[in-house]
Short mmCIF file of C-alpha atoms in Angstrom, two decimals:
data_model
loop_
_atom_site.label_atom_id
_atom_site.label_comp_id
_atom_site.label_asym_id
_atom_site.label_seq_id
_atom_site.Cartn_x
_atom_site.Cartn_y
_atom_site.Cartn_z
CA UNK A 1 -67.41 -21.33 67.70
CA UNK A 2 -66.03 -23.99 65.32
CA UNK A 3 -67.98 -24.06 61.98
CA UNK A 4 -67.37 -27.75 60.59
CA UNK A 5 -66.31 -27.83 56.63
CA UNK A 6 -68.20 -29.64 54.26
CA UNK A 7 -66.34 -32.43 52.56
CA UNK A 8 -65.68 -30.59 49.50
CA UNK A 9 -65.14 -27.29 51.07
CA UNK A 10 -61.26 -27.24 51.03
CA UNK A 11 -61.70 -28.53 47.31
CA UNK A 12 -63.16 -25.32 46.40
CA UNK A 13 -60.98 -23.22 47.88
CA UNK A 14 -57.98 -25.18 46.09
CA UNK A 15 -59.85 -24.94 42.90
CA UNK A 16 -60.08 -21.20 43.18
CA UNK A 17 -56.56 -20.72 43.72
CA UNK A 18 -55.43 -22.63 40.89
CA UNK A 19 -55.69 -19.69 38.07
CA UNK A 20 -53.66 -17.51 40.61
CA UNK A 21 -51.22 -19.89 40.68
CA UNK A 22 -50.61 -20.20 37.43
CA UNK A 23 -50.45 -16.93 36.61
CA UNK A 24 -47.51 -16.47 38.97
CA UNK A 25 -45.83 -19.58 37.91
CA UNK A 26 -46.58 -18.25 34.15
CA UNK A 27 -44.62 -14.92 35.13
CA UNK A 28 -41.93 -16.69 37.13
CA UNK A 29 -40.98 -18.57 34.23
CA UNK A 30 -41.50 -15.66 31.95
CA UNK A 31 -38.92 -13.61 33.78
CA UNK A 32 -36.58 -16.41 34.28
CA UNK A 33 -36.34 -17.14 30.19
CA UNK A 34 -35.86 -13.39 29.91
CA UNK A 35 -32.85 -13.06 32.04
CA UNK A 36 -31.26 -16.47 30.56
CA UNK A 37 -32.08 -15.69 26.97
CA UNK A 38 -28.88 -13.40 26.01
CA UNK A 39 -26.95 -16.31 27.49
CA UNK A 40 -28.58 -19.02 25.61
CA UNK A 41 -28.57 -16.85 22.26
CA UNK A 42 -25.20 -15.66 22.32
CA UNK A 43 -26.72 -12.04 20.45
CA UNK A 44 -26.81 -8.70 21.95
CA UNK A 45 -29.49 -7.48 23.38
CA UNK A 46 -31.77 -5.13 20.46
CA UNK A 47 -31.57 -1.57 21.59
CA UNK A 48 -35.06 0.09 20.32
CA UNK A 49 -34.37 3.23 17.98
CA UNK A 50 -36.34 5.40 15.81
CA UNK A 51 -38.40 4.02 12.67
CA UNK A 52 -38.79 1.17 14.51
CA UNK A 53 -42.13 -0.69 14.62
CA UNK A 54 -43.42 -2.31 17.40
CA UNK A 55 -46.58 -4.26 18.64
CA UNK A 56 -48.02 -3.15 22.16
CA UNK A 57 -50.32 -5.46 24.47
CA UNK A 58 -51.51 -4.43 27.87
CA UNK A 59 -53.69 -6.66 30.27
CA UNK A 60 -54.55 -7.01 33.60
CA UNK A 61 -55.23 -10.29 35.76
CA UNK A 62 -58.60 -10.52 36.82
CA UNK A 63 -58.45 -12.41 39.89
CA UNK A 64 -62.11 -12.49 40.90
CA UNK A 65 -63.09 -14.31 37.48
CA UNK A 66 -59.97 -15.79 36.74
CA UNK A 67 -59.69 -13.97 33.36
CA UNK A 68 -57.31 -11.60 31.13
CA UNK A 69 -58.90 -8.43 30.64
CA UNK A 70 -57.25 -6.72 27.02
CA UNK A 71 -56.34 -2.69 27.65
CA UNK A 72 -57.28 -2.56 24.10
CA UNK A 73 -57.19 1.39 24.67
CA UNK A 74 -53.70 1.30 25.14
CA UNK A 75 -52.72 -2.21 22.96
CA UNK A 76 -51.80 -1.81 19.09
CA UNK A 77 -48.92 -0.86 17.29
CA UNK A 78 -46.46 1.68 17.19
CA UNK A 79 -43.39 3.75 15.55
CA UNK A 80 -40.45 5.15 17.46
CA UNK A 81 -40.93 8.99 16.17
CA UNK A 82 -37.38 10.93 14.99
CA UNK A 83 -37.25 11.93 18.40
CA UNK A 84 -36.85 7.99 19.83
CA UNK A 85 -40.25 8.55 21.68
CA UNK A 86 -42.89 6.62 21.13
CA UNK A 87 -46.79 8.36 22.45
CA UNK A 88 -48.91 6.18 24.70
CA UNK A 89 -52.94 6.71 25.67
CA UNK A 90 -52.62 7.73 29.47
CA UNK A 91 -48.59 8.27 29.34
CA UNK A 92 -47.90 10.51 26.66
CA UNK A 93 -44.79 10.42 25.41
CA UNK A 94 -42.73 7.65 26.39
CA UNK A 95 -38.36 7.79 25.61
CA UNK A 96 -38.15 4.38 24.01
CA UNK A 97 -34.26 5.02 21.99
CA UNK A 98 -31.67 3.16 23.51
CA UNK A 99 -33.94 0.54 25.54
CA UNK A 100 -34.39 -3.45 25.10
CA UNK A 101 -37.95 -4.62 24.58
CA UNK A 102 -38.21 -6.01 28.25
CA UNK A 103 -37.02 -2.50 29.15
CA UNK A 104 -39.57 -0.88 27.54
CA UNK A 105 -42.55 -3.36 28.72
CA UNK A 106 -41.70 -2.69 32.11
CA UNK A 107 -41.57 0.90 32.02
CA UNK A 108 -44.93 0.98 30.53
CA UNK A 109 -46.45 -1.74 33.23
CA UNK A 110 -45.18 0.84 35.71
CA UNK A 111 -46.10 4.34 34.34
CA UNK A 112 -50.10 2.94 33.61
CA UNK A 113 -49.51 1.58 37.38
CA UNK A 114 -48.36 5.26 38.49
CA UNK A 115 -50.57 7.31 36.13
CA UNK A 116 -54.35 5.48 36.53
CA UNK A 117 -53.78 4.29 40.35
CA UNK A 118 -53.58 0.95 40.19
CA UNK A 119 -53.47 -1.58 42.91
CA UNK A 120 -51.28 -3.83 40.71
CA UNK A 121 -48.70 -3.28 37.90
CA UNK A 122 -50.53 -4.20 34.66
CA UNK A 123 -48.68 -6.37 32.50
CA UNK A 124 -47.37 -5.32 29.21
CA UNK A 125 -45.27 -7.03 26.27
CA UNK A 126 -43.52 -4.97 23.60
CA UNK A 127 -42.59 -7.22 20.22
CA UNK A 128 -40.82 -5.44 17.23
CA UNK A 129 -43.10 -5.86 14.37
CA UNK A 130 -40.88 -4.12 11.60
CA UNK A 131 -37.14 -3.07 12.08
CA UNK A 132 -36.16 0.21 11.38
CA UNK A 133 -34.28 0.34 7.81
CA UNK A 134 -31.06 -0.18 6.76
CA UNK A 135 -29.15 2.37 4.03
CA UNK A 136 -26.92 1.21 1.35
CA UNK A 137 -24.78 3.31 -1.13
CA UNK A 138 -22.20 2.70 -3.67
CA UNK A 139 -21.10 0.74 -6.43
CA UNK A 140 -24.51 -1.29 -5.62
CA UNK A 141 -26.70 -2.28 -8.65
CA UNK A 142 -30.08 -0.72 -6.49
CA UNK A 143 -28.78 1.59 -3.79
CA UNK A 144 -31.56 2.57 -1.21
CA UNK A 145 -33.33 2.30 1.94
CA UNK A 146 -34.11 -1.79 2.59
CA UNK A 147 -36.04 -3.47 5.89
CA UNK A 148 -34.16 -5.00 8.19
CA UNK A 149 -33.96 -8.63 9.08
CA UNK A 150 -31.95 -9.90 12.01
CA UNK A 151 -28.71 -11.60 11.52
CA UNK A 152 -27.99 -9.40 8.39
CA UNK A 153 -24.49 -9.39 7.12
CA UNK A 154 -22.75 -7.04 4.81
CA UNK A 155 -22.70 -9.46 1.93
CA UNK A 156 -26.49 -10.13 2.42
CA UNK A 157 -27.37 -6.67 2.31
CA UNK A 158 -25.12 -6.02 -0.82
CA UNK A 159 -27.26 -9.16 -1.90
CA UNK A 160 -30.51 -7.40 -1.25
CA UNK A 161 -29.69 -4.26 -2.56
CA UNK A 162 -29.01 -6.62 -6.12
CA UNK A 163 -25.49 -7.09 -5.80
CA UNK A 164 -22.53 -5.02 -7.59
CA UNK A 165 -23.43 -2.35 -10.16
CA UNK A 166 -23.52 -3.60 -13.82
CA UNK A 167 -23.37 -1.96 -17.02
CA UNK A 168 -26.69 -1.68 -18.53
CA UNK A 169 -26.46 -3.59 -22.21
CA UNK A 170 -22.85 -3.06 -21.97
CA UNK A 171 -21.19 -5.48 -19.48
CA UNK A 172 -19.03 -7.31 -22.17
CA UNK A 173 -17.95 -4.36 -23.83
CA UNK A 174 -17.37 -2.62 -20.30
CA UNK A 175 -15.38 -5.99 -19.19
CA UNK A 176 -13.57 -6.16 -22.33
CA UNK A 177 -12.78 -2.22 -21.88
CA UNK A 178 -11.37 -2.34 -18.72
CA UNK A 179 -9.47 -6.19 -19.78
CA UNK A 180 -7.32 -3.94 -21.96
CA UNK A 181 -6.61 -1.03 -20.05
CA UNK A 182 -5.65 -2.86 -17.34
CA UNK A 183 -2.85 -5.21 -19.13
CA UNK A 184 -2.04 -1.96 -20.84
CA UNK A 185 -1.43 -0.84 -17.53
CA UNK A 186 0.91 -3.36 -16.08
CA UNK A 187 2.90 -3.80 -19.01
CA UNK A 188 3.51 0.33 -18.29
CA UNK A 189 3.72 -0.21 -14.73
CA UNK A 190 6.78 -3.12 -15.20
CA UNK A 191 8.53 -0.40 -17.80
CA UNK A 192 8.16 2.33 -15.16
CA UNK A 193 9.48 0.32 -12.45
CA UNK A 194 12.04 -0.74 -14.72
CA UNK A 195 13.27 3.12 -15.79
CA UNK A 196 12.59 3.92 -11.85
CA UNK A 197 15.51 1.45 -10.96
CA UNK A 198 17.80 2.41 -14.28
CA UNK A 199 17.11 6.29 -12.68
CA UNK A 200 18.29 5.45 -9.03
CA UNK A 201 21.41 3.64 -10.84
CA UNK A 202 22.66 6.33 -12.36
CA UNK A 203 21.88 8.77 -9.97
CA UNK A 204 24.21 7.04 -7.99
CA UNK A 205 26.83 6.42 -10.78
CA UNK A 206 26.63 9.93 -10.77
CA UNK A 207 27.32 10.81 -7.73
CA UNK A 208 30.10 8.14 -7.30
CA UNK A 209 28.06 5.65 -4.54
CA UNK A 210 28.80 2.43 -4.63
CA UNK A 211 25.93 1.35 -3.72
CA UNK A 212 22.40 2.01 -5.16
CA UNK A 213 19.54 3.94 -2.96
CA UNK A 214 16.02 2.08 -3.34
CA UNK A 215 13.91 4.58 -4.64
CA UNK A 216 10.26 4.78 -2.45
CA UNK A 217 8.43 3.24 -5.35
CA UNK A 218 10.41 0.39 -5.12
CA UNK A 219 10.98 -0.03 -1.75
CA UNK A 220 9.36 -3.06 0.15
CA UNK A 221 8.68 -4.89 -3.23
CA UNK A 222 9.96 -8.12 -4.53
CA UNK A 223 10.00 -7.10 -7.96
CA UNK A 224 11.63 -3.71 -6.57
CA UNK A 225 14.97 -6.14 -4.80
CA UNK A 226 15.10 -7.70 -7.96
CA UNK A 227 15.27 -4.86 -10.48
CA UNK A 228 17.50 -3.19 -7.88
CA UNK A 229 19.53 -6.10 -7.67
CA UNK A 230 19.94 -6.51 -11.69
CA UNK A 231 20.74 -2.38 -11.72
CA UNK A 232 23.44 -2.79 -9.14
CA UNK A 233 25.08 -5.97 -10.68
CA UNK A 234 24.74 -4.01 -14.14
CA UNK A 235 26.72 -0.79 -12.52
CA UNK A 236 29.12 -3.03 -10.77
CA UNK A 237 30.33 -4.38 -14.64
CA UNK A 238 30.54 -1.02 -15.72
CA UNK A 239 32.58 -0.07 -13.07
CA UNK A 240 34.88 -2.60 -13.74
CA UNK A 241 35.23 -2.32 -17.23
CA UNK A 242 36.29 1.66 -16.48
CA UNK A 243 38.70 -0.08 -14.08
CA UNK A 244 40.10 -2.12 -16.96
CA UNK A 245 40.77 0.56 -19.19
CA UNK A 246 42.38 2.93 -16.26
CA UNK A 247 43.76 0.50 -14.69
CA UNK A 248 45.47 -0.13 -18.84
CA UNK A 249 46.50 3.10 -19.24
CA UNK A 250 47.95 3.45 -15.93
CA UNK A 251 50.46 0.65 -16.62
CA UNK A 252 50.97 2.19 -19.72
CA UNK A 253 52.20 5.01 -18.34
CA UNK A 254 54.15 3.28 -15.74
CA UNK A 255 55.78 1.17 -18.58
CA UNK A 256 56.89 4.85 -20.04
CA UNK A 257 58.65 5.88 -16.91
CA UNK A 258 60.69 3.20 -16.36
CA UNK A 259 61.89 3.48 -20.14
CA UNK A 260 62.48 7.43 -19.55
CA UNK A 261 64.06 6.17 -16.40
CA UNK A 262 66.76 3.73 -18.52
CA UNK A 263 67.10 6.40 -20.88
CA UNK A 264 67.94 9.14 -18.92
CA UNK A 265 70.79 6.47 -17.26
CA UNK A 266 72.19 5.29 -20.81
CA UNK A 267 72.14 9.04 -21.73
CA UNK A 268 74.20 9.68 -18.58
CA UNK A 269 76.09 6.69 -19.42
CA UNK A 270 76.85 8.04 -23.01
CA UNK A 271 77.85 10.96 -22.06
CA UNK A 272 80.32 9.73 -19.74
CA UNK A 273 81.80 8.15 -22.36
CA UNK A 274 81.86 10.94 -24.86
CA UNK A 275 83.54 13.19 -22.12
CA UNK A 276 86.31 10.40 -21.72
CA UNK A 277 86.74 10.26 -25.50
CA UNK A 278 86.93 14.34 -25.39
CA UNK A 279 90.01 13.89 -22.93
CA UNK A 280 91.31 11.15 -25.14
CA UNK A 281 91.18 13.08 -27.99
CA UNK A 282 92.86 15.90 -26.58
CA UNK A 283 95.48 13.67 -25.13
CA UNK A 284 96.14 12.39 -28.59
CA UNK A 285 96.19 15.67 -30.14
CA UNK A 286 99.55 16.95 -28.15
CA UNK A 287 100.85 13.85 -29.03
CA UNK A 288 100.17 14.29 -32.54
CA UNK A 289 101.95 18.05 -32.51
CA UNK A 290 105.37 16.28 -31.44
CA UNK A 291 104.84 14.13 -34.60
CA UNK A 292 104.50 11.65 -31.96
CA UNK A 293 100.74 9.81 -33.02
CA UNK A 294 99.34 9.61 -36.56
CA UNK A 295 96.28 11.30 -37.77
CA UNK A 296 94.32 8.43 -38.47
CA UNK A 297 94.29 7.99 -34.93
CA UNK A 298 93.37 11.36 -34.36
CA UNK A 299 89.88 10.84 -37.26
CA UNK A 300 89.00 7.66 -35.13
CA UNK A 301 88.58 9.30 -31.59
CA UNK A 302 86.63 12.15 -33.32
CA UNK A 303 84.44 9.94 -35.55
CA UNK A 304 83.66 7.67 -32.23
CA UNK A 305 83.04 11.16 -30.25
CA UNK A 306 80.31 11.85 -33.68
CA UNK A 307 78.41 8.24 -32.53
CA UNK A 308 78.15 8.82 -29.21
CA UNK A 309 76.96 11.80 -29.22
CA UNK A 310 74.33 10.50 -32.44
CA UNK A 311 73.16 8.02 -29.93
CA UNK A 312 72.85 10.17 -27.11
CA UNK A 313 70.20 12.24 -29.07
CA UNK A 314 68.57 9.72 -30.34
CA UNK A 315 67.94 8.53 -26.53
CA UNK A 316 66.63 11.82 -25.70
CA UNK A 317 64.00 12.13 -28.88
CA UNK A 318 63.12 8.27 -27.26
CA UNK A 319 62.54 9.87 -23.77
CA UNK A 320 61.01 12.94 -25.28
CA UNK A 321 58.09 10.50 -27.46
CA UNK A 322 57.55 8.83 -24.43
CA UNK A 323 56.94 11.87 -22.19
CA UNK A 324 54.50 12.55 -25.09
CA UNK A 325 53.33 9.27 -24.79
CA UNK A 326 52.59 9.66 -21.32
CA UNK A 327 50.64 12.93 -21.69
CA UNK A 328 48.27 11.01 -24.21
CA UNK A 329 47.63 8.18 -21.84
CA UNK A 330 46.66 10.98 -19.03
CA UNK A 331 44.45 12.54 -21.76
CA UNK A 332 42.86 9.60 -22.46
CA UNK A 333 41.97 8.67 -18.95
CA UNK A 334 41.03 12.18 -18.21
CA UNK A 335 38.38 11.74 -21.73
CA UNK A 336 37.22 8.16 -20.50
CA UNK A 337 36.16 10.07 -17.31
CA UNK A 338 34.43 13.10 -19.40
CA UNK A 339 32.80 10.25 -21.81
CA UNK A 340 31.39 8.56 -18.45
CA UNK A 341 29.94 11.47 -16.89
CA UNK A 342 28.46 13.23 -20.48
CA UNK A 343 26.99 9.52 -20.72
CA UNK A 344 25.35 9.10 -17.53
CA UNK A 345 23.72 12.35 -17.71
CA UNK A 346 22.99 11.76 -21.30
CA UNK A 347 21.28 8.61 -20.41
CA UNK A 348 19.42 10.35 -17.06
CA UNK A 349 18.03 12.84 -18.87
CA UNK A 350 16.65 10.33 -21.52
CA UNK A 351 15.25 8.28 -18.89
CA UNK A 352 13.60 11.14 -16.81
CA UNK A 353 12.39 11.83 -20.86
CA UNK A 354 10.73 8.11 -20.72
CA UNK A 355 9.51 7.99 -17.11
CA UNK A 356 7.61 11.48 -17.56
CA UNK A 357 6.07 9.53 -20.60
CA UNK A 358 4.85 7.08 -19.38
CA UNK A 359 3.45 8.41 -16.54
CA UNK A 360 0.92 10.08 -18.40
CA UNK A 361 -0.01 7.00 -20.50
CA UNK A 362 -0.27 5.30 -17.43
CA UNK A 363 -2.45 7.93 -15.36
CA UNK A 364 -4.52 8.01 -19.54
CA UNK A 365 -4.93 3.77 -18.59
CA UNK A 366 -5.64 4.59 -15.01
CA UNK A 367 -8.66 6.90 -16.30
CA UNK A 368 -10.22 3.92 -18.57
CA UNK A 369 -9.76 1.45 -16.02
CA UNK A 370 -11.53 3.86 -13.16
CA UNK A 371 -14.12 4.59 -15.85
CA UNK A 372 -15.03 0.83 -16.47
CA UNK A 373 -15.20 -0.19 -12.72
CA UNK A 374 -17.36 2.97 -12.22
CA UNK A 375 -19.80 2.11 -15.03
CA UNK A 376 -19.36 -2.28 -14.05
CA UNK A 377 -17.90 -2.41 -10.71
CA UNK A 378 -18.70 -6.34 -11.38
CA UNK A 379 -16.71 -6.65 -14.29
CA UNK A 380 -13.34 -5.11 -12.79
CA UNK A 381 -13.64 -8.24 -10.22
CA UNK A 382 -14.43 -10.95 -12.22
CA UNK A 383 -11.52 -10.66 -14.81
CA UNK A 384 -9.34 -13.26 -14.67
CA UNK A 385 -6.37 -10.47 -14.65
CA UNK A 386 -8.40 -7.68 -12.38
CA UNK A 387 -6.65 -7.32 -8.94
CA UNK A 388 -9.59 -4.73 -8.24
CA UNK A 389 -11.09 -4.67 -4.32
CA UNK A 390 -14.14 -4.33 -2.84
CA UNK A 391 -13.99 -2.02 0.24
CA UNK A 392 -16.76 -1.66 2.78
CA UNK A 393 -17.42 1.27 5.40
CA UNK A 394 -20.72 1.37 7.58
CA UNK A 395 -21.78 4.69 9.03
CA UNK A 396 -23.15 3.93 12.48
CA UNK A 397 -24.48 6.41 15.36
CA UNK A 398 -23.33 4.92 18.56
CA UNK A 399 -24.20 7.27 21.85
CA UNK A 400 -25.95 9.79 19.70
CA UNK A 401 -22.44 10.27 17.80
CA UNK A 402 -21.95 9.09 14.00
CA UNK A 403 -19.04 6.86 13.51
CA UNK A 404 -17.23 5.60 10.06
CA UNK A 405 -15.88 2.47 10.59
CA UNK A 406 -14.20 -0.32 8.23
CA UNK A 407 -15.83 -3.70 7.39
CA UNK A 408 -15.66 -6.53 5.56
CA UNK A 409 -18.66 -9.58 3.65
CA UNK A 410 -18.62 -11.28 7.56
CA UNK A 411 -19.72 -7.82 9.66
CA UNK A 412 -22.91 -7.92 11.22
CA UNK A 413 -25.12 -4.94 10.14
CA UNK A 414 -27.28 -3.15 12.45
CA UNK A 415 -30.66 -1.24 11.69
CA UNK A 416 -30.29 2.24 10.76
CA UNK A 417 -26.43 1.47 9.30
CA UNK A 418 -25.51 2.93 5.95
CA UNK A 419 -23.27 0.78 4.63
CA UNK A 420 -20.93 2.40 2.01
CA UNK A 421 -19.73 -0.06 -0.82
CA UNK A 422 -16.61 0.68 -3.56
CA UNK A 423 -15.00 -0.89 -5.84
CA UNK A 424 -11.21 0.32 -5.91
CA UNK A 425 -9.40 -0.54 -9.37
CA UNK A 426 -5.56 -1.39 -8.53
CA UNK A 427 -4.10 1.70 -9.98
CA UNK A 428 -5.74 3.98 -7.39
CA UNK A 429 -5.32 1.74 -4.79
#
C-alpha cells in the first residue's frame, strides 16, 4: 500500500542528512590536505620523540543529534616519556617515538575503536604543543638546554644560546691579548718557514742533489714554491761560484803541465846539445895533442859545455816549482771542498739551533693565542688579523644510534640535537 508524502516530507529527510554530509565532506578534505601537505611544504614530515609535548582531542560524531560529543576522559595533553611512549585512559601505553602526528591520531582512533567496542572509529587529532629541547655546548656565551622552534638553524640556535663566549670585563684586554700573540706568531711562523727551506737546501748541498726536496711543511704552499724557489736559485750561485774557483785552479794546473811539458823538451833539447859539444870537445882535444888546434879553442867548447849545462838546471828547478805549483793548486781545491762541507754543516747545525728555537716560542704564542680564544672565542674572530674558525658538530640519534656529524651556520637543527660549537685559533688548526 502506497503511503503518499507530504509536501515537505522529502525536505526533511534532506535536511537531516545535511550534518552527515558534511561531516564526511569535512573528513574528505581533511585527509586530502594531509596527504598533499609534505608536497606543498617542501619539509619533512616531524617524527614524534621523547620530551615532546603534545595536545590530544578525541570525539565522536553523533549522528542522531547532529553533534560532536568531546572524550574529555581521554582529551588533554601529553609528554612522550624516556621510553617514547606516551600513556592513554583506556589504551595504556601507547609507542609514539618515531611516528608523524597523523600517525599517531590514527592509531589512537583505532585502539579506542578496538579497546571500548565501538561501532565507529572515533576521531582523534594529535598537535605538538611544545617541542622537545634542543642542547648546545661550546664556546657559547649561555650553553644549555633551549625549546625548540621549527625551522631552527645552527646560527639561530648559537643566537639563542647568546651568541659566542665573551670575556667577562675583559674583552678588550682579551682581544688585544690574543692581537699580539697572534702577529707574534706569524712573524715566527714566516722565520720558521724560512729556516725550514734554508734546512732542506743544505741538506741537499750536503748530500750533493741538485735539486732541492720540498720539505712536508712546505709542501702544497705558495709561500712554500717561493721560498723553495729563492733556496734553490741561492744554491745554484753557490754552486757556480765553487765552479769558478775549481774550474780556476784546474786551468792553473793545466797551464803548469804544458810548461813542465816545454821544459822537459828544451831540457832534452839542451842536453843534446851539451852531448854534441862533449864530442866536440873531445874532437878538439886530439887535435890539440898534435899541436894541431890552440887552447883557446879548447876554453871555448868547455866554457859553452859550463852554459848549457847552467841552463839545463835551471830548466829543471823551473819544472820542479811548477810540479810544486801544481801540488798547491790540488791542495787548494781539495781545502775549497773541506771549507764547503765544514760550512754547510756548520750552517745546518746552526739552523737546526734556530728552528728548535723557535719552535718553542712559537708553541709559548700558540698557548696565549689558545688561551684568549678560550676565555673570548668572539674576539679571536673579529680581529682584523685573526684567521680563527668557527667549527660546528651536531650529535644526532638517528635509528636509535648516536651519530657525530659536521655542520655549518645554514644546517637545519632538529629537536633533541646537541650541537657542539668551537672556536679553532689558526695555530692548532
Amino acid at each position: 500500500m502506497l503511503h503518499r508524502m507530504g509536501p515537505y516530507a522529502g525536505e526533511a529527510a534532506s535536511k537531516s542528512s545535511i550534518p552527515l554530509f558534511r561531516s564526511r565532506l569535512v573528513s574528505v578534505l581533511a585527509a586530502i590536505m594531509t596527504l598533499l601537505l609534505p608536497v606543498v611544504s617542501g619539509a619533512e614530515e616531524y617524527l614524534l620523540g621523547p620530551m615532546d609535548k603534545l595536545h590530544i582531542r578525541v570525539a565522536e560524531w553523533q549522528s542522531a543529534d547532529a553533534s560532536a560529543r568531546d572524550w574529555s576522559s581521554v582529551s588533554g595533553d601529553y609528554t612522550v616519556g624516556p621510553s617514547g611512549s606516551i600513556s592513554i585512559p583506556f589504551i595504556g601505553e601507547l609507542p609514539a617515538t618515531g611516528k608523524t602526528t597523523a600517525e599517531l591520531a590514527a592509531t589512537i582512533g583505532d585502539e579506542l575503536q578496538q579497546t571500548l567496542g565501538l561501532l565507529t572509529r572515533p576521531d582523534a587529532s594529535v598537535e605538538v604543543a611544545e617541542f622537545r629541547p634542543f642542547f648546545i655546548s661550546g664556546d657559547v656565551q649561555a650553553p644549555g638546554k633551549y625549546a625548540y622552534d621549527p625551522g631552527l638553524t645552527v646560527l639561530k640556535a648559537i643566537s639563542v644560546a647568546g651568541g659566542l663566549r665573551r670575556a667577562q670585563n675583559e674583552g678588550m684586554r682579551v682581544e688585544r691579548d690574543y692581537i699580539n700573540a697572534h702577529g707574534n706568531h706569524e712573524v715566527l711562523a714566516a722565520e720558521h718557514n724560512r729556516l725550514i727551506a734554508r734546512r732542506a737546501r743544505l741538506m741537499a748541498e750536503a748530500e750533493g742533489a741538485t735539486a732541492i726536496e720540498p720539505p712536508e711543511e712546505l709542501a702544497g704552499s705558495a709561500e712554500g714554491k717561493r721560498l723553495i724557489a729563492k733556496e734553490t736559485a741561492f744554491m745554484k750561485a753557490r754552486e757556480e761560484q765553487m765552479e769558478r774557483s775549481l774550474s780556476a785552479l784546474d786551468d792553473l794546473k793545466k797551464l803548469l803541465t804544458g810548461e813542465i811539458e816545454s821544459l822537459e823538451k828544451k831540457i832534452a833539447t839542451q842536453n843534446r846539445q851539451i852531448q854534441l859539444s862533449r864530442e866536440e870537445l873531445e874532437g878538439i882535444g886530439g887535435l890539440a895533442e898534435r899541436g894541431l888546434v890552440v887552447n883557446q879553442r879548447i876554453l871555448g867548447a868547455e866554457r859553452s859545455i859550463a852554459d848549457l849545462e847552467g841552463k839545463v838546471l835551471d830548466m829543471e828547478t823551473a819544472k820542479l816549482r811548477a810540479r810544486q805549483d801544481i801540488s798547491r793548486a790540488e791542495r787548494d781545491a781539495a781545502t775549497l771542498r773541506d771549507e764547503r762541507e765544514a760550512e754547510i754543516a756548520r750552517q745546518l747545525q746552526e739552523t737546526e739551533a734556530e728552528i728548535e728555537a723557535l719552535d718553542l716560542k712559537i708553541a709559548m704564542y700558540r698557548g696565549l693565542m689558545t688561551e684568549a680564544a678560550s676565555l673570548a672565542p668572539e674576539a679571536a674572530l673579529s680581529t682584523a688579523t685573526a684567521s680563527a674558525e668557527v667549527s660546528y658538530r651536531i650529535v644526532r640519534s638517528v635509528d636509535e644510534e648516536t651519530q657525530e656529524i659536521a655542520a655549518d651556520e645554514n644546517t637545519a637543527v632538529r629537536p633533541g640535537d646537541v650541537i657542539k660549537v668551537d672556536v679553532v685559533p689558526p695555530s692548532v688548526q
